[in-house]
PDB file of C-alpha atoms in Angstrom:
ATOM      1  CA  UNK A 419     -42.633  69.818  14.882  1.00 81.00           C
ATOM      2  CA  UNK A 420     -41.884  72.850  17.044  1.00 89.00           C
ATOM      3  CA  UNK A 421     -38.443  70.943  17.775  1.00 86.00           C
ATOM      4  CA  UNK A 422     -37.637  70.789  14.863  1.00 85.00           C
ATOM      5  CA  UNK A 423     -38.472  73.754  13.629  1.00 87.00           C
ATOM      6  CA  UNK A 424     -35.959  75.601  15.933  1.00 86.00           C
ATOM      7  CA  UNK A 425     -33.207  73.375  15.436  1.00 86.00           C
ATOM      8  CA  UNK A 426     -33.077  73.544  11.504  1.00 87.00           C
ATOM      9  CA  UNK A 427     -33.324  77.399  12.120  1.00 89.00           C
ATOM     10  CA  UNK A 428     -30.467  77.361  14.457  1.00 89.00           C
ATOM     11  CA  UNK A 429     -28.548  75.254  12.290  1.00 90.00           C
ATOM     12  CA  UNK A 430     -28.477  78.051   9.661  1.00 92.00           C
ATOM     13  CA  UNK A 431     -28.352  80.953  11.715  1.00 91.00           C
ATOM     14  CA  UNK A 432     -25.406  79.694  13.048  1.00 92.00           C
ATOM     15  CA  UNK A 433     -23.409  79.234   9.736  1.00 92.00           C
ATOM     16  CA  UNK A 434     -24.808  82.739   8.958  1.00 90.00           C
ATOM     17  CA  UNK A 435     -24.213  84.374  11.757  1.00 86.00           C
ATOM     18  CA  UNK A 436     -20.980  82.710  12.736  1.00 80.00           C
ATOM     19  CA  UNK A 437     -19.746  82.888   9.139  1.00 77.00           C
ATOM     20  CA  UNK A 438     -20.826  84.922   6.052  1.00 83.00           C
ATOM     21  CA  UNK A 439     -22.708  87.962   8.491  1.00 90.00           C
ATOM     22  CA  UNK A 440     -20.086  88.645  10.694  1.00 93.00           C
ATOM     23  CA  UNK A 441     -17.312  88.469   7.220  1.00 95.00           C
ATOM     24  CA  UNK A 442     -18.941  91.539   6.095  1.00 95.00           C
ATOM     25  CA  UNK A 443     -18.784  93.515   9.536  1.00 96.00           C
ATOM     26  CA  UNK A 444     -15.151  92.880   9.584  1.00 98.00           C
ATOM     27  CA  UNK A 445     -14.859  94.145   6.646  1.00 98.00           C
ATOM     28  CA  UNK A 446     -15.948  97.133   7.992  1.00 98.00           C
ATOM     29  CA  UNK A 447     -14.041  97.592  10.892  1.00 98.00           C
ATOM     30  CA  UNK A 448     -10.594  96.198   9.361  1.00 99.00           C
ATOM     31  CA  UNK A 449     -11.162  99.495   6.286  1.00 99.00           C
ATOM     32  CA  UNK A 450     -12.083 101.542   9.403  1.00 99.00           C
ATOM     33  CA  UNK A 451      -9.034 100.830  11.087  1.00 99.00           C
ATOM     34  CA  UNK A 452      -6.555 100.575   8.248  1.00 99.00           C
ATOM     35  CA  UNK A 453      -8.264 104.402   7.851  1.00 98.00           C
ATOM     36  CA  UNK A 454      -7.387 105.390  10.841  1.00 97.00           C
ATOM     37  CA  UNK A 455      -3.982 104.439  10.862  1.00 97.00           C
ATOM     38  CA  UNK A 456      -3.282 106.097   7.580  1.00 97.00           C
ATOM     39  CA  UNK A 457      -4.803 109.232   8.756  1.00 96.00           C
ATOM     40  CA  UNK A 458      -2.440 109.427  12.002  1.00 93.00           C
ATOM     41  CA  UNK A 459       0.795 108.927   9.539  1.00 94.00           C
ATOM     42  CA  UNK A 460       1.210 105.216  11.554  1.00 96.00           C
ATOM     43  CA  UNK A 461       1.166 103.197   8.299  1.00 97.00           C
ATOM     44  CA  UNK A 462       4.912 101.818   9.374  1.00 97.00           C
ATOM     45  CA  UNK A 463       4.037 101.089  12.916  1.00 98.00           C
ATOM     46  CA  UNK A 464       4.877  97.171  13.612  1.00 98.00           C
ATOM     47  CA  UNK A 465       2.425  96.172  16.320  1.00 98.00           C
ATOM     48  CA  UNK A 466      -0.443  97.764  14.313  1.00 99.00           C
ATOM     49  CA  UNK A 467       0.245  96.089  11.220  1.00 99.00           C
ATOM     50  CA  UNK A 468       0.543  92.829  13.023  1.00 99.00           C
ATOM     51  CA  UNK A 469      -3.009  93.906  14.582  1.00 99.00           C
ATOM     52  CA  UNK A 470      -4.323  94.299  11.685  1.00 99.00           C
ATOM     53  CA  UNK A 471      -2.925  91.307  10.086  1.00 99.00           C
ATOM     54  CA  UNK A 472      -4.461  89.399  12.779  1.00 99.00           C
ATOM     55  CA  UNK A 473      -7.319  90.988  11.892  1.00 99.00           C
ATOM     56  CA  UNK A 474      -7.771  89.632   8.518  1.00 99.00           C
ATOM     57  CA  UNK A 475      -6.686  86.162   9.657  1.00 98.00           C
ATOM     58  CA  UNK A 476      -9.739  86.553  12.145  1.00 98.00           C
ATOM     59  CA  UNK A 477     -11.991  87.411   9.072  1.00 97.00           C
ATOM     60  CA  UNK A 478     -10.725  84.578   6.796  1.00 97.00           C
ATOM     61  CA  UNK A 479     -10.808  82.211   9.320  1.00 96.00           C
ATOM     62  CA  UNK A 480     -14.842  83.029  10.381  1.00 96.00           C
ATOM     63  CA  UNK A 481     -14.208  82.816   6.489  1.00 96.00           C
ATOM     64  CA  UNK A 482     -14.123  79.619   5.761  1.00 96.00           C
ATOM     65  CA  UNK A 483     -16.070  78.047   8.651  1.00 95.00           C
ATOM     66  CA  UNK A 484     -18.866  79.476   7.654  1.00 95.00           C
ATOM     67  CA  UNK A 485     -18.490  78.135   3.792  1.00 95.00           C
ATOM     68  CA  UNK A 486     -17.131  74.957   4.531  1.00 96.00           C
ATOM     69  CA  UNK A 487     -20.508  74.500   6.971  1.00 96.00           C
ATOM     70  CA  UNK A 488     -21.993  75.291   3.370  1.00 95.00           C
ATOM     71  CA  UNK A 489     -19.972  73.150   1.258  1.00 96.00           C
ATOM     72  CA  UNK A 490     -20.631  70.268   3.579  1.00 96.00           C
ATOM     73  CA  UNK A 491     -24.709  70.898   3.879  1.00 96.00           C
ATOM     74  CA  UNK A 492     -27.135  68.324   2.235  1.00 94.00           C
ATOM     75  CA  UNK A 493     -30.340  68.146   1.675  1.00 95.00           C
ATOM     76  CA  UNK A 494     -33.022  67.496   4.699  1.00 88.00           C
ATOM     77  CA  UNK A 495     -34.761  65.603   4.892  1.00 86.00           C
ATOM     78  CA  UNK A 496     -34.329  63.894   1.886  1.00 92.00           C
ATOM     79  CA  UNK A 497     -36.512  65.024  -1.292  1.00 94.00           C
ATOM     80  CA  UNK A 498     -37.849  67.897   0.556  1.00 92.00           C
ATOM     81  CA  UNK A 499     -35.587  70.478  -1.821  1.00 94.00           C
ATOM     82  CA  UNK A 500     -34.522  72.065   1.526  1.00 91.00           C
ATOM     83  CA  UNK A 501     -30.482  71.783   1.578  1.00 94.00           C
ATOM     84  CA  UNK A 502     -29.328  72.808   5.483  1.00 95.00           C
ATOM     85  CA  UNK A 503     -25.811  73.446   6.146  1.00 96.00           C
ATOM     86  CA  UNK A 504     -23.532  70.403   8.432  1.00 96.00           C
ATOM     87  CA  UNK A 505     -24.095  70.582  11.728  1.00 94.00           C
ATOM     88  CA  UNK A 506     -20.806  70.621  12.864  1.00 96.00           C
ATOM     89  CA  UNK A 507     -19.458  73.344  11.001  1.00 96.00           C
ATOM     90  CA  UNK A 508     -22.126  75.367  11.368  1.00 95.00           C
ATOM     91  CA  UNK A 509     -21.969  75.288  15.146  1.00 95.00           C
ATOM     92  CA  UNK A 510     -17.925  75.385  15.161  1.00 96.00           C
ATOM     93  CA  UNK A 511     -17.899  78.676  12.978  1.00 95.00           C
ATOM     94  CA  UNK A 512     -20.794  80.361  15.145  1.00 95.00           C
ATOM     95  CA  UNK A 513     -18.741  79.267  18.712  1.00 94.00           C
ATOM     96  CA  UNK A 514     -15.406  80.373  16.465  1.00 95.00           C
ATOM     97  CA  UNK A 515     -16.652  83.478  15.872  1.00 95.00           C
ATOM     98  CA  UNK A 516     -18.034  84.422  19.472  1.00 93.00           C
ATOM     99  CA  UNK A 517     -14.472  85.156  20.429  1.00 93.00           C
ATOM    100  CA  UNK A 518     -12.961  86.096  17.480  1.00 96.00           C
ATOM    101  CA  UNK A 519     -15.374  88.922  16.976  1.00 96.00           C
ATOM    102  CA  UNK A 520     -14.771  90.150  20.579  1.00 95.00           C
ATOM    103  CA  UNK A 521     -10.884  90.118  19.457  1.00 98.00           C
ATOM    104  CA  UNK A 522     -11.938  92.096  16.343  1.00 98.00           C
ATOM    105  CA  UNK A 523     -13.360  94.513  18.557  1.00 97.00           C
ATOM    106  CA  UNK A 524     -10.871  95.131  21.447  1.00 98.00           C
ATOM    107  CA  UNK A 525      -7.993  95.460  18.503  1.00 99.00           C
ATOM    108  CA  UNK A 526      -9.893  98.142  16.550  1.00 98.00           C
ATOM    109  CA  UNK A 527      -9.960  99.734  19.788  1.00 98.00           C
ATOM    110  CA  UNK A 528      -6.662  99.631  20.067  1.00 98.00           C
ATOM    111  CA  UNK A 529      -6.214 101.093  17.032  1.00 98.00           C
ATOM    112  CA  UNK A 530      -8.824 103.858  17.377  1.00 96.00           C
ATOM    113  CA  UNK A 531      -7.798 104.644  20.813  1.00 96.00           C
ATOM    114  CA  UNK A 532      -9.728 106.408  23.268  1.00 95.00           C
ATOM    115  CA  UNK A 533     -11.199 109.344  21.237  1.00 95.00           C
ATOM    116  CA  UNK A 534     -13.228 106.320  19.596  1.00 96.00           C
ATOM    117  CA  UNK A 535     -15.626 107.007  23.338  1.00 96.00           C
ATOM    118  CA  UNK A 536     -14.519 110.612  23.994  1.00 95.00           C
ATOM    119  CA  UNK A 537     -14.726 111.986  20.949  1.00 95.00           C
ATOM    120  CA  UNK A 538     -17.521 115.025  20.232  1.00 95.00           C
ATOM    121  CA  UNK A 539     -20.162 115.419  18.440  1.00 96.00           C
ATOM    122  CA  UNK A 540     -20.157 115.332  14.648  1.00 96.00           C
ATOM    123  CA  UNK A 541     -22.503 118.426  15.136  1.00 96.00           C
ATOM    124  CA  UNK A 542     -19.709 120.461  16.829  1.00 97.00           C
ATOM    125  CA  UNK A 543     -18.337 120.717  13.071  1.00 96.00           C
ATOM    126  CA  UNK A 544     -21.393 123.473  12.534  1.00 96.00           C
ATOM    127  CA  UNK A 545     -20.541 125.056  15.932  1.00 97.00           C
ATOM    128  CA  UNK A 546     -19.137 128.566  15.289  1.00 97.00           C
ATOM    129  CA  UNK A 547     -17.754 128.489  18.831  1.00 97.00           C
ATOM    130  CA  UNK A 548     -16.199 125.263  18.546  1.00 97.00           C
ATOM    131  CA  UNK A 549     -15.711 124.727  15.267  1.00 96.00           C
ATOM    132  CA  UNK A 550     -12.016 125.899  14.913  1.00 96.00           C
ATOM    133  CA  UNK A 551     -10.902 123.842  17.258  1.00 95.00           C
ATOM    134  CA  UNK A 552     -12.407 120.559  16.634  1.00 95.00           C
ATOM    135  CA  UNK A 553     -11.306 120.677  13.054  1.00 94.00           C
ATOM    136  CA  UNK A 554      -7.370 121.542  14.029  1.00 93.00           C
ATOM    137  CA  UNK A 555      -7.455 119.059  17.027  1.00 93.00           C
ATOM    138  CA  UNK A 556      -9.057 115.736  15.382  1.00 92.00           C
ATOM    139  CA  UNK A 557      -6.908 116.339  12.235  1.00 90.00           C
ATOM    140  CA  UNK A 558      -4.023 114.654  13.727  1.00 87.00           C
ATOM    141  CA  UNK A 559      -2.067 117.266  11.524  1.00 87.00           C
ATOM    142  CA  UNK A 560      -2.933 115.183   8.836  1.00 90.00           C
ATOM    143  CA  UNK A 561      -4.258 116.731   5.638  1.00 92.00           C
ATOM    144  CA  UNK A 562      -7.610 114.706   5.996  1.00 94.00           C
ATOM    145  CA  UNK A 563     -10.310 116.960   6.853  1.00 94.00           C
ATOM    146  CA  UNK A 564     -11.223 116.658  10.447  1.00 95.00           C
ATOM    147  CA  UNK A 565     -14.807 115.495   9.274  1.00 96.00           C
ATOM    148  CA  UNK A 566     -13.855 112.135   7.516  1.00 97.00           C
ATOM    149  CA  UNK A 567     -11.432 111.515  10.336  1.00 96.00           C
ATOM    150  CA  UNK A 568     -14.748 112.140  12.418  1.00 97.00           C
ATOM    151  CA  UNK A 569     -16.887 110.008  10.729  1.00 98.00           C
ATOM    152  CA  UNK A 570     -14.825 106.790  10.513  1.00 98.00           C
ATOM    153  CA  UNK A 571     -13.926 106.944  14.324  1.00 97.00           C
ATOM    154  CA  UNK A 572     -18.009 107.492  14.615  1.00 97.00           C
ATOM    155  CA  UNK A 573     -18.627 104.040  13.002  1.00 98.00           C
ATOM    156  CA  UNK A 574     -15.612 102.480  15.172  1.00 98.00           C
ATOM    157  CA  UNK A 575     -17.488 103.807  17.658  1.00 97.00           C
ATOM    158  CA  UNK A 576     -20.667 101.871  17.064  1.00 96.00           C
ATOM    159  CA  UNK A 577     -18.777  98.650  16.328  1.00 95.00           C
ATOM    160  CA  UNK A 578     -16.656  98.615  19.414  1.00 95.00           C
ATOM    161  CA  UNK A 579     -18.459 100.460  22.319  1.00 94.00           C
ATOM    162  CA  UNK A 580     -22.201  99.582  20.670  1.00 90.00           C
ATOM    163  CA  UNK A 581     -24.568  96.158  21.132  1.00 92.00           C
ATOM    164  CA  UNK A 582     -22.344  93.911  18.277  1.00 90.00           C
ATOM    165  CA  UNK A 583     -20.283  92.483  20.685  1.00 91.00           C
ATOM    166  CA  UNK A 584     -23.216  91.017  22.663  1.00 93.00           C
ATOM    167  CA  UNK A 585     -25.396  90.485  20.189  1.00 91.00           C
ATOM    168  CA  UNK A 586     -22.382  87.826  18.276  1.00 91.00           C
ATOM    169  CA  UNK A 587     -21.954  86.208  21.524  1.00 91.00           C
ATOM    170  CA  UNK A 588     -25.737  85.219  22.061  1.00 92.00           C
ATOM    171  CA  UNK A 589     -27.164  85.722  18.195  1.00 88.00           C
ATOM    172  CA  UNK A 590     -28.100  81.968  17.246  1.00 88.00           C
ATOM    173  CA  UNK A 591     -28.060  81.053  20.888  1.00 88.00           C
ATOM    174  CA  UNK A 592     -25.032  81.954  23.294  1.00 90.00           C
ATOM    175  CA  UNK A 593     -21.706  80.093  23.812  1.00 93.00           C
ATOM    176  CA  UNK A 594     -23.213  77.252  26.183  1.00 94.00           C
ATOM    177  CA  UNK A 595     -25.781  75.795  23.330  1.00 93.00           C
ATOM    178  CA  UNK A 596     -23.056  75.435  20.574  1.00 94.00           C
ATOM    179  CA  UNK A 597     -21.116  73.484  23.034  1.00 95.00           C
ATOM    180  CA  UNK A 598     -23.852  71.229  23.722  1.00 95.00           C
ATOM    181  CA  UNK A 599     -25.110  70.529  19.708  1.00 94.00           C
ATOM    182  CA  UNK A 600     -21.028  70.346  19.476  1.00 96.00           C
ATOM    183  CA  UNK A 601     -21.446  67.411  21.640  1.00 96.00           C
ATOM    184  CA  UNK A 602     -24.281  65.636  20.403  1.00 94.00           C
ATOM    185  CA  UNK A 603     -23.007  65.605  16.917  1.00 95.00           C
ATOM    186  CA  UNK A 604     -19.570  65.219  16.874  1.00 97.00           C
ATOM    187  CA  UNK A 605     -18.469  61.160  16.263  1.00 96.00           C
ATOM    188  CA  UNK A 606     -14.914  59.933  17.420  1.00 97.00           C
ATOM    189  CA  UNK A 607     -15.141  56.627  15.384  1.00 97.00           C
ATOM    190  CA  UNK A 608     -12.726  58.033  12.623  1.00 97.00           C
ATOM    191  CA  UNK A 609     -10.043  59.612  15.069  1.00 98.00           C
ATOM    192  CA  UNK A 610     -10.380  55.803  16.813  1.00 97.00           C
ATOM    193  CA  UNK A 611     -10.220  53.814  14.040  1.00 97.00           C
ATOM    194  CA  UNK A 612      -7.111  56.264  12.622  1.00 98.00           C
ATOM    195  CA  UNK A 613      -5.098  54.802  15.856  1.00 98.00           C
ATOM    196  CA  UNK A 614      -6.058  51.951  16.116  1.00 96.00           C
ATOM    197  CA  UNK A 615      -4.823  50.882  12.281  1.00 97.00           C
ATOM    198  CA  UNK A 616      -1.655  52.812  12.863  1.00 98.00           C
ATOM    199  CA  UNK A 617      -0.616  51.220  15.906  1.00 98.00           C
ATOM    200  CA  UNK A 618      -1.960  47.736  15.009  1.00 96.00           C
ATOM    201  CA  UNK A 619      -4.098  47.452  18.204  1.00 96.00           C
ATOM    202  CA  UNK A 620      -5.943  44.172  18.889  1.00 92.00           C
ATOM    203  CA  UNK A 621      -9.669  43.410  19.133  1.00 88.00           C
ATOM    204  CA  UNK A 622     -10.690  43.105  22.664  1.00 85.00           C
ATOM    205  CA  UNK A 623     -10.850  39.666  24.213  1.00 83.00           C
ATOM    206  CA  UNK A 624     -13.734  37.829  23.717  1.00 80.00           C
ATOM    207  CA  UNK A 625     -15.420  37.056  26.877  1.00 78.00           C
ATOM    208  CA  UNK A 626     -16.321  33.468  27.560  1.00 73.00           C
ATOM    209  CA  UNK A 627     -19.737  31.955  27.951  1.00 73.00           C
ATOM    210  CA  UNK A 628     -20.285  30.505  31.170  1.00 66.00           C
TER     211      UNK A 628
END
């Protein structure tokens, strides 16, 4: 049963983690970096608006794998109660996912730029020696006080340059072992028969008996 076991726990972790789990981080960085770029006054620069439009197509798309491996589940084994999500889905939004989230990532750091790794301390805000200074220089000349400005390049900090990255890539087993259940499960007898009734293809020849 141990086989088992791990594969029906796989095949929901990787709906979850390829889908709904990771949804909800973007959400997180996309506010994060929309933040950010309304802060710095760069709400009409083109190539971040396009990043973060690409953003949100990376979060719908992650999106809807993960509910369509939902929509498609069914119950298993049958009259056990226990409804698992479809195989294939749930392994194409987890391997979907593994790169889009590492996309998420490197475009938020974009966005961010460098002071999401170099900036101080959030402490250095109750630093009468420092204080001053950190508050005009990480204002941007905005109006937003140099503490919110702080904070939300903190948590782009822990998204980007923290474990997240890894831990998508390899959560619910790494890259390699969604390519192999991919392989196992996936049937071409639809794409086939598709053809072979649009082109009119003929049986094979019968081979005669000797």
């Amino acid at each position: 049963y141990s086989g088992k076991l791990v594969a029906r726990f796989a095949r929901t972790h990787r709906m979850t983690c390829g889908g709904t789990c990771k949804v909800g981080f973007m959400n997180q960085i996309i506010g994060a970096s929309r933040l950010i770029q309304e802060y710095k006054g760069l709400e009409k620069v083109a190539h971040i608006n396009e990043q973060l439009a690409e953003m949100v197509v990376l979060r719908e798309t992650s999106r809807a794998c993960g509910l369509e491996a939902a929509r498609r589940g069914a119950e298993d084994p049958p009259g056990s109660g226990v409804f698992l999500p479809d195989e294939l889905m749930g392994n194409v939004a987890k391997l979907n996912v593994c790169n889009a989230f590492w996309r998420m990532m490197a475009l938020a750091g974009d966005i961010g730029g460098g002071l999401i790794v170099t900036m101080p301390s959030l402490k250095e805000l109750k630093n009468p020696e420092v204080k001053d200074y950190v508050e005009e220089f990480y204002s941007f000349g905005s109006d937003e006080p140099a503490e919110n400005i702080m904070k939300v390049t903190k948590l782009l900090q822990n998204w980007t340059a923290g474990l997240h990255g890894v831990g998508t890539w390899h959560g619910a087993g790494p890259v390699q072992t969604q390519k192999i259940m991919l392989q196992r499960v996936i049937s071409y007898d639809h794409e086939k028969d598709l053809v072979r009734k649009q082109l009119q293809l003929k049986e094979k020849k019968k081979k005669s008996q000797p």
